[in-house]
XYZ file of C-alpha atoms in Angstrom:
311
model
C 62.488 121.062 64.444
C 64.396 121.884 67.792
C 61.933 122.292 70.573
C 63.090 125.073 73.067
C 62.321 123.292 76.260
C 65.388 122.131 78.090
C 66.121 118.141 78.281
C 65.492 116.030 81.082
C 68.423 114.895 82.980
C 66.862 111.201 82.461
C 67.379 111.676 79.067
C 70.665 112.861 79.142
C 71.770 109.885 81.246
C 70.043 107.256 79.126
C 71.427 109.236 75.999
C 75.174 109.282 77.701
C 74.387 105.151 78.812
C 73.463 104.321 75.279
C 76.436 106.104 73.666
C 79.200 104.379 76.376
C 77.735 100.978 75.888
C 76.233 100.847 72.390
C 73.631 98.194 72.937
C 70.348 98.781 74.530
C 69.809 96.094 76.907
C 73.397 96.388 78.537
C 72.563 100.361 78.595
C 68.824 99.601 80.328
C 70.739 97.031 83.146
C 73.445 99.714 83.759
C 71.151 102.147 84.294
C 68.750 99.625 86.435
C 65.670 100.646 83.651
C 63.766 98.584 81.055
C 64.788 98.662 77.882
C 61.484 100.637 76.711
C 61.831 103.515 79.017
C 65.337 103.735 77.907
C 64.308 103.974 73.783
C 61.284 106.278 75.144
C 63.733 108.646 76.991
C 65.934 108.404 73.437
C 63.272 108.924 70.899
C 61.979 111.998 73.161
C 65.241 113.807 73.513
C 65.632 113.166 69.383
C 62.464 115.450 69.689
C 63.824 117.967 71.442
C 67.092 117.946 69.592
C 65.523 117.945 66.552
C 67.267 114.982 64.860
C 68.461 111.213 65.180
C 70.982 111.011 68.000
C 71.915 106.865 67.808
C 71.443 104.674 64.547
C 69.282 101.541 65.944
C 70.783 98.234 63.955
C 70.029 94.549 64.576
C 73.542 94.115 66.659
C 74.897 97.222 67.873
C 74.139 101.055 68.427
C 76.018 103.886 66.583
C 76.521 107.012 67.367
C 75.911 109.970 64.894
C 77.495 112.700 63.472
C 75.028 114.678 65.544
C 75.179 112.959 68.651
C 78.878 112.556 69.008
C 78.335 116.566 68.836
C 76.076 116.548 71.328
C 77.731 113.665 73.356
C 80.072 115.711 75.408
C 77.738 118.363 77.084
C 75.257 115.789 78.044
C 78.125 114.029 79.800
C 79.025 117.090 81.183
C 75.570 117.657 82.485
C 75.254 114.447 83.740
C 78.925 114.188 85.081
C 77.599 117.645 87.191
C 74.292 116.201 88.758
C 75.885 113.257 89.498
C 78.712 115.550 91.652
C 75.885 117.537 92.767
C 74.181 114.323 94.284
C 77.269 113.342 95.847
C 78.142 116.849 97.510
C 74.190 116.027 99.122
C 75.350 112.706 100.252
C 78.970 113.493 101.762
C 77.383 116.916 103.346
C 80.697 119.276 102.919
C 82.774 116.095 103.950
C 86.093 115.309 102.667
C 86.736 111.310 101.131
C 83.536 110.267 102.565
C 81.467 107.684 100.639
C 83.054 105.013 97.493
C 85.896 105.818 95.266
C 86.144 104.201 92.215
C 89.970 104.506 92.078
C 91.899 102.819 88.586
C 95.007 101.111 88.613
C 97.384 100.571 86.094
C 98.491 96.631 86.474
C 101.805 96.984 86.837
C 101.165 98.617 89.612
C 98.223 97.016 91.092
C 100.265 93.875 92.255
C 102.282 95.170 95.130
C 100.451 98.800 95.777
C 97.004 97.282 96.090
C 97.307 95.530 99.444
C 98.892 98.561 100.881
C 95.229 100.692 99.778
C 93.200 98.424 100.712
C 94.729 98.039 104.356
C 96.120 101.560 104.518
C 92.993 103.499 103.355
C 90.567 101.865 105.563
C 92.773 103.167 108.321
C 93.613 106.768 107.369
C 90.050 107.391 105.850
C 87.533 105.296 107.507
C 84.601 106.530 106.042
C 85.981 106.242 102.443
C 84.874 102.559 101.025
C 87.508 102.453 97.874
C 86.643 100.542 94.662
C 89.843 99.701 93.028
C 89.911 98.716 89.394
C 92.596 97.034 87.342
C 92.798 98.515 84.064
C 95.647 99.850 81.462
C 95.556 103.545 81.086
C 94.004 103.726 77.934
C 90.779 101.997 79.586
C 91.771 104.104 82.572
C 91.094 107.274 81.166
C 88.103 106.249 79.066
C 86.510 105.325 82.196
C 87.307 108.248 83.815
C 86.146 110.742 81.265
C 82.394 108.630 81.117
C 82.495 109.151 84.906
C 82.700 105.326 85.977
C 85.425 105.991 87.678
C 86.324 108.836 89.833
C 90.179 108.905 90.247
C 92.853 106.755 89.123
C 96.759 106.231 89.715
C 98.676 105.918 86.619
C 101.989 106.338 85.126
C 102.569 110.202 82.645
C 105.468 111.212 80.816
C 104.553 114.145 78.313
C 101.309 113.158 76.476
C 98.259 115.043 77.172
C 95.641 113.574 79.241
C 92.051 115.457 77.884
C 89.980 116.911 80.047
C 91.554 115.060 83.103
C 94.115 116.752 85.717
C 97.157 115.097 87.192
C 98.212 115.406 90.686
C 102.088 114.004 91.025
C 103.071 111.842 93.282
C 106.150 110.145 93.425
C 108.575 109.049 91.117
C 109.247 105.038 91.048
C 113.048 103.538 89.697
C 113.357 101.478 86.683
C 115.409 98.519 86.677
C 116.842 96.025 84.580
C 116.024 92.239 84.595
C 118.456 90.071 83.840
C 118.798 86.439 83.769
C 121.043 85.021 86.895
C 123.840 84.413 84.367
C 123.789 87.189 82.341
C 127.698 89.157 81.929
C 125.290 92.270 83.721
C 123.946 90.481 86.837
C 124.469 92.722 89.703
C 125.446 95.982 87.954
C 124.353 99.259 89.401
C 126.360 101.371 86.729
C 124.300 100.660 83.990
C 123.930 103.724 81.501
C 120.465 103.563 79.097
C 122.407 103.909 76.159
C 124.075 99.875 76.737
C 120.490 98.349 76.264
C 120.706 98.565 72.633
C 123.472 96.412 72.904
C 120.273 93.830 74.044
C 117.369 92.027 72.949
C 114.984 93.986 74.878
C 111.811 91.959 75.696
C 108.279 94.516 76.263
C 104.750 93.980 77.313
C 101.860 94.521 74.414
C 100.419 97.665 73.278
C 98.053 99.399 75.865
C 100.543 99.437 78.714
C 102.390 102.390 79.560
C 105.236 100.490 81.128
C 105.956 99.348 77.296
C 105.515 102.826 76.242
C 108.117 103.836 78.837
C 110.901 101.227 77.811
C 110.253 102.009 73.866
C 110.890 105.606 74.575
C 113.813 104.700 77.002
C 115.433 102.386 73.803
C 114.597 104.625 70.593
C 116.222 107.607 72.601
C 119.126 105.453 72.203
C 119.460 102.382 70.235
C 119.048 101.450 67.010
C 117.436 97.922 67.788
C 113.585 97.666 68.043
C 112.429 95.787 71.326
C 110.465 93.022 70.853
C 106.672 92.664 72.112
C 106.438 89.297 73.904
C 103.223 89.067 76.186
C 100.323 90.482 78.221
C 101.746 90.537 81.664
C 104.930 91.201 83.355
C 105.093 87.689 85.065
C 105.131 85.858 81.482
C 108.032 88.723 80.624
C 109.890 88.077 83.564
C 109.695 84.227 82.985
C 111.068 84.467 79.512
C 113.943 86.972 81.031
C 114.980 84.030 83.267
C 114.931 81.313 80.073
C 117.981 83.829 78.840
C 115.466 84.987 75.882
C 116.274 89.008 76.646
C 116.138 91.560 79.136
C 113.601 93.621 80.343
C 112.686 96.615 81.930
C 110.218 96.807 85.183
C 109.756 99.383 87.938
C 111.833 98.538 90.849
C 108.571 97.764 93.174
C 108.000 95.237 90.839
C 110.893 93.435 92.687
C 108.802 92.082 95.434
C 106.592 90.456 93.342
C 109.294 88.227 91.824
C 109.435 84.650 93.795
C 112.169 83.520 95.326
C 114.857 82.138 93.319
C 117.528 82.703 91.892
C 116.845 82.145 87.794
C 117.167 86.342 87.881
C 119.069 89.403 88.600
C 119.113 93.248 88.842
C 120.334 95.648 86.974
C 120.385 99.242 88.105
C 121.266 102.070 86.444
C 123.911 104.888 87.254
C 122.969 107.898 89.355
C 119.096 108.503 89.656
C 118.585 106.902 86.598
C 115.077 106.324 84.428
C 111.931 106.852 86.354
C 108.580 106.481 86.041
C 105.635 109.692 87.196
C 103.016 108.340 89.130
C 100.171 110.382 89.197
C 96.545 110.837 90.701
C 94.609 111.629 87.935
C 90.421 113.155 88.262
C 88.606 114.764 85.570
C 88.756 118.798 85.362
C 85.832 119.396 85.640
C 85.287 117.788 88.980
C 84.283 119.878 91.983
C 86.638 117.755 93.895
C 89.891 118.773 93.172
C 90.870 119.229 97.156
C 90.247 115.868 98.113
C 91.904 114.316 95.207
C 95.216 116.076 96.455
C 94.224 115.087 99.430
C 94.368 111.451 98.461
C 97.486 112.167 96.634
C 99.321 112.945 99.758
C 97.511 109.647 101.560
C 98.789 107.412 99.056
C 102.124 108.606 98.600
C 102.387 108.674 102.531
C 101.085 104.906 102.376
C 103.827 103.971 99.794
C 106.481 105.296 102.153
C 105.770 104.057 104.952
C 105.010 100.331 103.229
C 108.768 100.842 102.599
C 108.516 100.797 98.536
C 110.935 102.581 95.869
C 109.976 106.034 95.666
C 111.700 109.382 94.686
C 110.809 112.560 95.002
C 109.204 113.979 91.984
C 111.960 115.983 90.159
C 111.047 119.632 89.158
């Protein structure tokens, strides 16, 4: 049976740790205890709960039917003391103290330098933490609270229990080999790429989500998944094996030679959202617009493609 008396917010956090790592010993280390308090603080909220939260097995931990039902308000509980401890910390101050800040990685490559130089300058007592990570990882992190913002790329889909803040829309371009009959164009309307063999990155990125939606909307040819990162797309785009579509910051990144070309498209042409994204239910919502407007200022004045986001 149930007891009435509340939980312990140990328990909750080794209950939360157990669930996000499923394994003991690498839920113990994260949480800097010994593997026996953590299965003590487990077995006694089972107690209190009134039933089996995790199924114990030689390799791994799973979660049951009654703690995945329980899961999400202990991680909102814990999610809350831990924002709690660091309103204590920062005292009422704004961006004070780490950010664990995601990035997607085709992004990473050429907006990373600019936050690491750029934030230590415009908020000196903010000590980012950035993270590389596609946004399905992204927002898994963010919703177990490991990390506490992250810039990403959103068309339509939902994001659960996480809030975007825009920020600036970034061009997509056209790769080309340097011989290609399309080298130089800046006319280019979407509906010619199905004309092509379209070359994309693997599943998990949203740039290859954004090119598949860009083709299907108009062609009748499937793209063709090729690799893990941009630079081994890019390096098959200059062996003449397809085009490919990158965002136009990407540009920079490309070394200098002349096995490639660009291909822009007609007026404004396709674009990709960049967004600051935080969880909803944190009691920081100011300061994430706040960095918002830092980061979007940094990108402008580091000189790389942006438009303004269009209503």
């Amino acid at each position: 049976m149930p007891t009435s008396s509340l939980p312990s917010f140990s328990q909750l956090r080794a209950f939360v740790a157990l669930c996000d790592h499923q394994h003991f010993g690498e839920a113990a280390t994260a949480l800097g205890v010994s593997q026996p308090s953590l299965s003590q603080a487990i077995t006694a909220l089972e107690k209190r709960v009134g039933g089996e939260l995790v199924e114990r097995t030689t390799r791994r931990v799973l979660v049951t039917p009654l703690g995945e039902t329980l899961l999400p308000y202990a991680r909102e509980a814990v999610l809350s003391a831990e924002a709690f401890r660091e309103a204590v910390t920062n005292q009422g101050a704004a961006l004070t103290g780490s950010m664990r800040l995601g990035i997607i990685p085709t992004l990473a490559p050429y907006l990373a330098p600019i936050l690491l130089d750029g934030l230590m300058d415009a908020l000196p007592q903010m000590k980012p933490e950035l993270r590389e990570l596609v946004t399905g990882d992204i927002l898994d992190l963010l919703g177990q609270g490991r990390l506490d913002a992250a810039i990403i790329s959103l068309e339509e889909e939902e994001v659960h229990r996480s809030t975007a803040v825009p920020m600036f829309d970034e061009p997509l371009v056209v790769l080309v080999s340097a011989d290609h009959p399309w080298a130089g164009r800046e006319d280019l309307r979407p509906e010619e790429l199905e004309t092509q063999s379209v070359l994309l990155l693997d599943e998990g990125n949203c740039l290859r989500e954004q090119t598949l939606a860009l083709c299907q909307r108009y062609g009748s040819q499937p793209p063709l998944a090729v690799a893990t990162t941009l630079s081994t797309v890019i390096r098959m785009v200059a062996h003449g094996s397809g085009i490919t579509v990158i965002p136009e910051g990407a540009l920079r990144m490309l070394p200098p030679q002349e096995e490639y070309a660009v291909v822009r498209f007609e007026g404004r042409g396709p674009v990709r959202h960049m967004n600051l994204v935080h969880r909803t239910s944190s009691s920081r919502g100011a300061e994430f617009k706040q960095l918002a407007e830092v980061i979007t200022d940094l990108v402008c004045k580091a000189g790389l493609p942006m438009m303004p986001i269009e209503s």
